[in-house]
Coordinates of C-alpha atoms and ligand atoms in Angstrom, one line a residue:
X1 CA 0.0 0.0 0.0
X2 CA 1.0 3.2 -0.8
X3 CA 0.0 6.6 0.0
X4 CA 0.8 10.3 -1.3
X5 CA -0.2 12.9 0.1
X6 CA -0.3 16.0 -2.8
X7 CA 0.5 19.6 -1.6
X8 CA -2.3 18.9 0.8
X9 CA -3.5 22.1 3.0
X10 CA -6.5 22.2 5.6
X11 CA -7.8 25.2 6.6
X12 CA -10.9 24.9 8.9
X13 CA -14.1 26.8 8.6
X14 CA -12.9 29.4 11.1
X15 CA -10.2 30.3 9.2
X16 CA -7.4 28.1 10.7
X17 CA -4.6 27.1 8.8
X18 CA -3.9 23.8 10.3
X19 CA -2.0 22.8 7.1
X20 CA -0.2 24.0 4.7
X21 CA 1.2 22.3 1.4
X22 CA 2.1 19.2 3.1
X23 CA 3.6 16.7 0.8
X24 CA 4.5 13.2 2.0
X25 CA 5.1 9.3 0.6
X26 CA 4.2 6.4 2.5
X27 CA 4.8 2.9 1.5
X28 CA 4.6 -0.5 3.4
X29 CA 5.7 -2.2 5.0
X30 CA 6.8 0.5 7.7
X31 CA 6.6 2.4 10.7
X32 CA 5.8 5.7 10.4
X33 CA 6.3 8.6 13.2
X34 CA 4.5 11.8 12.6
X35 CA 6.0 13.6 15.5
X36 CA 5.3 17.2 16.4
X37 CA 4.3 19.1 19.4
X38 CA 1.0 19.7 20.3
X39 CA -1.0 22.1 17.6
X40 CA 1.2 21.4 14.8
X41 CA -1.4 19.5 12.7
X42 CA -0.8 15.8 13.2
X43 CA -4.4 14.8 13.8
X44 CA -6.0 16.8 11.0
X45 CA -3.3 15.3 8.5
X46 CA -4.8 12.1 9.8
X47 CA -8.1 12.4 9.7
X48 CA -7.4 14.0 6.1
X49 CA -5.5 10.3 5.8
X50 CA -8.6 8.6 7.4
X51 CA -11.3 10.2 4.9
X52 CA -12.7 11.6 7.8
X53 CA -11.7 15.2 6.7
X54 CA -11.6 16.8 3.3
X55 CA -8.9 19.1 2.2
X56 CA -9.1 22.2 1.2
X57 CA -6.4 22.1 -0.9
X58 CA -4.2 19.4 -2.6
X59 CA -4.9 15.4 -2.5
X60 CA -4.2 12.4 -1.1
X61 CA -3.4 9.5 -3.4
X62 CA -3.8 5.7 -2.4
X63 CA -1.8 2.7 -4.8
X64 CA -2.6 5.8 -7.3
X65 CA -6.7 6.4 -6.8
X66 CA -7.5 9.6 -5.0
X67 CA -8.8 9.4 -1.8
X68 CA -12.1 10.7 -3.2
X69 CA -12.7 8.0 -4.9
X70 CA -11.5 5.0 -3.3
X71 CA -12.8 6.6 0.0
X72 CA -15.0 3.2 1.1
X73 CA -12.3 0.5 -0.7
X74 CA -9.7 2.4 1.9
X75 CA -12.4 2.3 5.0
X76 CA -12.1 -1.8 4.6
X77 CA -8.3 -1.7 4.8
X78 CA -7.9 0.6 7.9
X79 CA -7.6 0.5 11.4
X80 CA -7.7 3.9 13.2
X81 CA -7.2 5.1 16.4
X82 CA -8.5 8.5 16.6
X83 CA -7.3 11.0 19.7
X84 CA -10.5 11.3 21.4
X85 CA -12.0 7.5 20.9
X86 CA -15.4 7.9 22.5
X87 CA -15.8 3.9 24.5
X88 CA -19.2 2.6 25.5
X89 CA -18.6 3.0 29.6
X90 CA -21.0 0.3 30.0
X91 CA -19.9 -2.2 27.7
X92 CA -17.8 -4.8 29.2
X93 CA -14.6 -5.3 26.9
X94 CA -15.3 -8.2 24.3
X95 CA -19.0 -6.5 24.1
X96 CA -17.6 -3.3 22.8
X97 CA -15.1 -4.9 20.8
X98 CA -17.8 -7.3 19.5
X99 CA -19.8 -4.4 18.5
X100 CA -16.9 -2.7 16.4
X101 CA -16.4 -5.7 14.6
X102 CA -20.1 -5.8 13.5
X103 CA -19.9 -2.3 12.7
X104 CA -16.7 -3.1 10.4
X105 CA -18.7 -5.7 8.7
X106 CA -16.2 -8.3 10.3
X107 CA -17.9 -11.9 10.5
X108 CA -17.1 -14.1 12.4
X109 CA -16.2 -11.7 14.8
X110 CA -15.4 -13.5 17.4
X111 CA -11.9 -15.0 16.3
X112 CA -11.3 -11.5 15.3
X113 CA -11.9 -10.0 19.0
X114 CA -10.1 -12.3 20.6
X115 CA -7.1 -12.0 17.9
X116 CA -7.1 -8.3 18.8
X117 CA -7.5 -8.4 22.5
X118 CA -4.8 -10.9 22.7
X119 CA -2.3 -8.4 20.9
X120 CA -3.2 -5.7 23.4
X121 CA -2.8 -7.9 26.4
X122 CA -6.8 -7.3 27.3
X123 CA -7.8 -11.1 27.5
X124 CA -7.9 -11.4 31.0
X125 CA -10.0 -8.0 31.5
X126 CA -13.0 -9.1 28.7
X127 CA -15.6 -9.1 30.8
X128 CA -14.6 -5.9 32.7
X129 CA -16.7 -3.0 32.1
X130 CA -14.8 -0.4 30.1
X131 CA -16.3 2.1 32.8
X132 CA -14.3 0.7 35.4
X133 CA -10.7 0.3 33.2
X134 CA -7.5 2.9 34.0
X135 CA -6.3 5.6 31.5
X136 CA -3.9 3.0 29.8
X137 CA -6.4 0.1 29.8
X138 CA -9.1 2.2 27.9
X139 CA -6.4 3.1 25.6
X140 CA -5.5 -0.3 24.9
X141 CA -9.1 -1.0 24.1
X142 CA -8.8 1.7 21.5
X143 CA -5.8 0.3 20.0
X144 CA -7.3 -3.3 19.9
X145 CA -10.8 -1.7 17.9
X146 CA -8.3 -0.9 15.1
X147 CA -6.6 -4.4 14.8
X148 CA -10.0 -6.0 14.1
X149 CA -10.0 -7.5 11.1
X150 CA -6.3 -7.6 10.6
X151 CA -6.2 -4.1 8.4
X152 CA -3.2 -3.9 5.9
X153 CA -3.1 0.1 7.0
X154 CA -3.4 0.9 10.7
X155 CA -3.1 4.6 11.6
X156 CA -3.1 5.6 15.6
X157 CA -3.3 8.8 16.8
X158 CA -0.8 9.1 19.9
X159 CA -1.6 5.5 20.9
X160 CA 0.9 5.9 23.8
X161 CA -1.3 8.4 25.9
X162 CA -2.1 7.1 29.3
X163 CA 0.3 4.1 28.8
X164 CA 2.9 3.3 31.8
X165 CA 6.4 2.6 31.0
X166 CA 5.9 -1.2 30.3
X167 CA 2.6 -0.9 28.2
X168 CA 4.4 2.0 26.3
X169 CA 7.1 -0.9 25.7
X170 CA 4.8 -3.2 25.0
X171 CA 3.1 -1.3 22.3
X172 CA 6.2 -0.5 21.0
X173 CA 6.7 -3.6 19.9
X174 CA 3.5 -4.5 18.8
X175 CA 3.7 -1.6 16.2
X176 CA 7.0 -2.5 15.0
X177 CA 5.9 -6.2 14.3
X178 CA 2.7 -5.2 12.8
X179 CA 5.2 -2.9 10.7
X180 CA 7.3 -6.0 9.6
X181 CA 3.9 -6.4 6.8
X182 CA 1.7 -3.4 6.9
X183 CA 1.7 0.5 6.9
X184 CA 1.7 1.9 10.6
X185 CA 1.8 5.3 10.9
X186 CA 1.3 6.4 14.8
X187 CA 1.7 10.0 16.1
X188 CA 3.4 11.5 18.9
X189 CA 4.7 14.1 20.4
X190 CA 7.6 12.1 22.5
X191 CA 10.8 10.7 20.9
X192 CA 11.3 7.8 23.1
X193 CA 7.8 5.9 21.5
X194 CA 9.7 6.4 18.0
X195 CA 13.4 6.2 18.4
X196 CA 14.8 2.8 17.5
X197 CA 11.4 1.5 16.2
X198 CA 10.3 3.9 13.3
X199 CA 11.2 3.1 10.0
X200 CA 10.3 6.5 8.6
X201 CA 9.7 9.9 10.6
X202 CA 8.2 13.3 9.3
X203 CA 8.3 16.0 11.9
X204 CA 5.7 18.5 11.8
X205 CA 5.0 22.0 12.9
X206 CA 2.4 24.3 12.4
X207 CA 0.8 22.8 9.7
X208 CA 4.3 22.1 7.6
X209 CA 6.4 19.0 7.3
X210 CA 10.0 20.1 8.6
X211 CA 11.6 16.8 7.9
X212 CA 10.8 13.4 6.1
X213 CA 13.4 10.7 6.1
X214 CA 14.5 8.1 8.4
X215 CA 15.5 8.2 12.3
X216 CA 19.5 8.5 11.1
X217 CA 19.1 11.4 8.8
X218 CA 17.0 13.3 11.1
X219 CA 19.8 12.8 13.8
X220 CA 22.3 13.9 11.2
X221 CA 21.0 17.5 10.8
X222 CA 21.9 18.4 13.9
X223 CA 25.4 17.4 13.4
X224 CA 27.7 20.4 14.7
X225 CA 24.6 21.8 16.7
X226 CA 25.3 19.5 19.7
X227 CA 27.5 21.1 22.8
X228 CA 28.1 19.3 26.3
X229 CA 29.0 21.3 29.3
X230 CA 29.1 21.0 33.2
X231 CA 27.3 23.4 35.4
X232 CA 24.0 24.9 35.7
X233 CA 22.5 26.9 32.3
X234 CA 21.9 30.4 33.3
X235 CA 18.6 32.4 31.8
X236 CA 21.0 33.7 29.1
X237 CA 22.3 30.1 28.4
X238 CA 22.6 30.4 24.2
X239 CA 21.9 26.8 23.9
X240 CA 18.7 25.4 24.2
X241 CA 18.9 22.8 26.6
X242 CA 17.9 19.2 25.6
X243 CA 18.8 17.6 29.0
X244 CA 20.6 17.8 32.2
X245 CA 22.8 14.8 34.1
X246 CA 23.5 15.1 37.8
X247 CA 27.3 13.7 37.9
X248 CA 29.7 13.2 40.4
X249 CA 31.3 16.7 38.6
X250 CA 28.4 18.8 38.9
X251 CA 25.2 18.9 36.4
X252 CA 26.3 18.2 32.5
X253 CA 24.0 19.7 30.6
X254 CA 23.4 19.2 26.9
X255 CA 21.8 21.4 24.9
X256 CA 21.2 22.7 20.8
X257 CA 22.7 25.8 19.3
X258 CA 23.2 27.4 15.8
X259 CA 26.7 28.0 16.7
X260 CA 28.0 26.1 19.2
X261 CA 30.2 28.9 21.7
X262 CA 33.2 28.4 23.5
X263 CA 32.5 26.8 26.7
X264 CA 30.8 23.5 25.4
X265 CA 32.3 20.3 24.2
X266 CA 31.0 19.3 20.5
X267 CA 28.7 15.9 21.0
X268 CA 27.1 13.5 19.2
X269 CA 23.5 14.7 18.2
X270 CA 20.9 12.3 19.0
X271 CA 17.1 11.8 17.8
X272 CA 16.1 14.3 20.3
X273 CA 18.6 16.9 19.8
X274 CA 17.8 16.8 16.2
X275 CA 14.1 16.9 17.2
X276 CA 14.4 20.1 19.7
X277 CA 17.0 21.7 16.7
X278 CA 14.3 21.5 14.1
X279 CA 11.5 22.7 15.8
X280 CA 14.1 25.6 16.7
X281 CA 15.6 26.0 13.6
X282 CA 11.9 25.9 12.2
X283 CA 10.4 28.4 13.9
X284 CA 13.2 31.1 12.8
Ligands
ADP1 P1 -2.0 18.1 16.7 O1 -2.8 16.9 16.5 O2 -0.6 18.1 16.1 O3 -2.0 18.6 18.1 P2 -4.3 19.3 15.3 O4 -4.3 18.7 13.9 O5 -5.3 18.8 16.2 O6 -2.8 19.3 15.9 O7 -4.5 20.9 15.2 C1 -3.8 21.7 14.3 C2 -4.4 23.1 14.4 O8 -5.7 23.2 13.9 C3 -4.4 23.7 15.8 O9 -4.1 25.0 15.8 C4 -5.9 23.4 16.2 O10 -6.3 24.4 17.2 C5 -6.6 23.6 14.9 N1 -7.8 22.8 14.8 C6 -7.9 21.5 15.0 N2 -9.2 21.0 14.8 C7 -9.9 22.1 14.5 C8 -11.3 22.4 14.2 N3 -12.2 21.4 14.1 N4 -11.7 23.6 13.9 C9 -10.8 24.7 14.0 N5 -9.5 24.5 14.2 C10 -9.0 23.3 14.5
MG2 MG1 -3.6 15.6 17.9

């Protein structure tokens, strides 16, 4: 499967320019990161992806058909998690799930349920009601709706909320096998759910794709940009600073600058120096 998405732009009703000329190629298999802080358009550019939005400007092409046409022949290969999934409180969990199948058309749906809950780790919690299920739980619900019926193009809109530490692992490497034969494209606003796992990242802000490429190249643009330094960063600190170490030296700080100045100690850039230098460098 592959999609293109065509000098796309979205500009709401009220005037809102939540996207402007975004252009981007996806093909599977891979795991794609759409990472960008909050605001910069992620969700619109997949609902726009999901058919749940038009644009306003632009198009999205899927294996070649535009979106507009191929709209219900894409609905049957997708599995979405949208942000704000509404859940039946007083379904129990294989109800709900149950239900979704039937509204996907899935039949039988129950090898399909318990196929999906399984992935998620929710077998043991079926017959809980989804009322009484923590933050992470629910979310796992949401993820497990969009595995039903095993879609070849799964799209999750920052699946990680709510998770703890393990589940976020956990769902890391659910994506990245699911990845190994299908398009996954989750977004996020945090650089540990995508480093090491994603295939492909694009890095958005307000409404325009910075970067495109893969995990190495974005670490690469912030080559020379990178500083190390002990002490504490002052308020007129000219590096922005990406992270802070107690040692038994003092704090070593790290931190992203145009031009690196005397005091620091060039460094290796990593993924989330390159990440904190582009939103920088992209908001010049
Ligand atoms: P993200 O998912 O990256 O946080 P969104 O795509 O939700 O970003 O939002 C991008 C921009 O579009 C934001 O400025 C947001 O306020 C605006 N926006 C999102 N949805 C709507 C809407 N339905 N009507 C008007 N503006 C919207
Ligand atoms: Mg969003």
């Amino acid at each position: 499967m592959n999609i293109q998405i065509q000098s796309v732009s979205m500009t709401y009703p009220g005037g809102k320019a939540a996207l402007r000329e975004v252009s981007l190629s996806l093909g599977s298999p891979c795991l794609i990161g759409l990472l960008g802080p909050n605001g910069a358009g992620k969700s619109t550019l997949m609902k726009l992806m999901t058919a749940a939005l038009l644009p306003t400007g632009g198009e999205i092409r899927i294996d070649g058909q535009p979106l507009s046409k191929a709209e219900k022949a894409l609905k049957q290969r997708l599995g979405y998690l949208p942000q704000s999934f509404g859940l039946y409180d007083e379904l129990r969990v294989y109800q709900f799930l149950d239900y979704m199948a039937a509204l996907k058309g899935i039949s039988p749906a129950r090898a399909a349920v318990e196929r999906a809950m399984e992935a998620v780790n929710l077998s043991d919690l079926r017959k809980k009601k989804i009322r009484t299920l923590s933050g992470g739980q629910r979310q796992r619900v949401g993820i497990a709706q969009a595995l039903l019926g095993d879609p070849e193009l799964l799209i999750f809109d920052e699946p990680t909320v709510g998770l703890d530490p393990e589940e976020r692992i956990r769902m890391r490497n659910l994506f990245a096998s699911l990845a190994r034969e299908k398009l996954v494209i989750l977004s996020t606003h945090i650089i540990d759910d995508v480093q090491s796992v994603c295939g492909q990242l694009a890095v958005i802000n307000r409404g325009k794709i910075l970067f495109s490429g893969s995990p190495e190249a974005l670490t690469a643009r912030a080559r020379g940009h990178v500083g190390v330094w002990l002490g504490e960063p002052g308020e007129d600190c000219p590096l922005t600073v990406t992270s802070q170490t107690h040692t038994a030296d003092g704090v070593l700080c790290r931190g992203v600058a145009g031009e690196l100045p005397g005091f620091v100690r060039p460094a290796e850039p990593a993924l989330e120096d390159a990440y904190i230098w582009m939103m920088q460098e992209g908001s010049v």
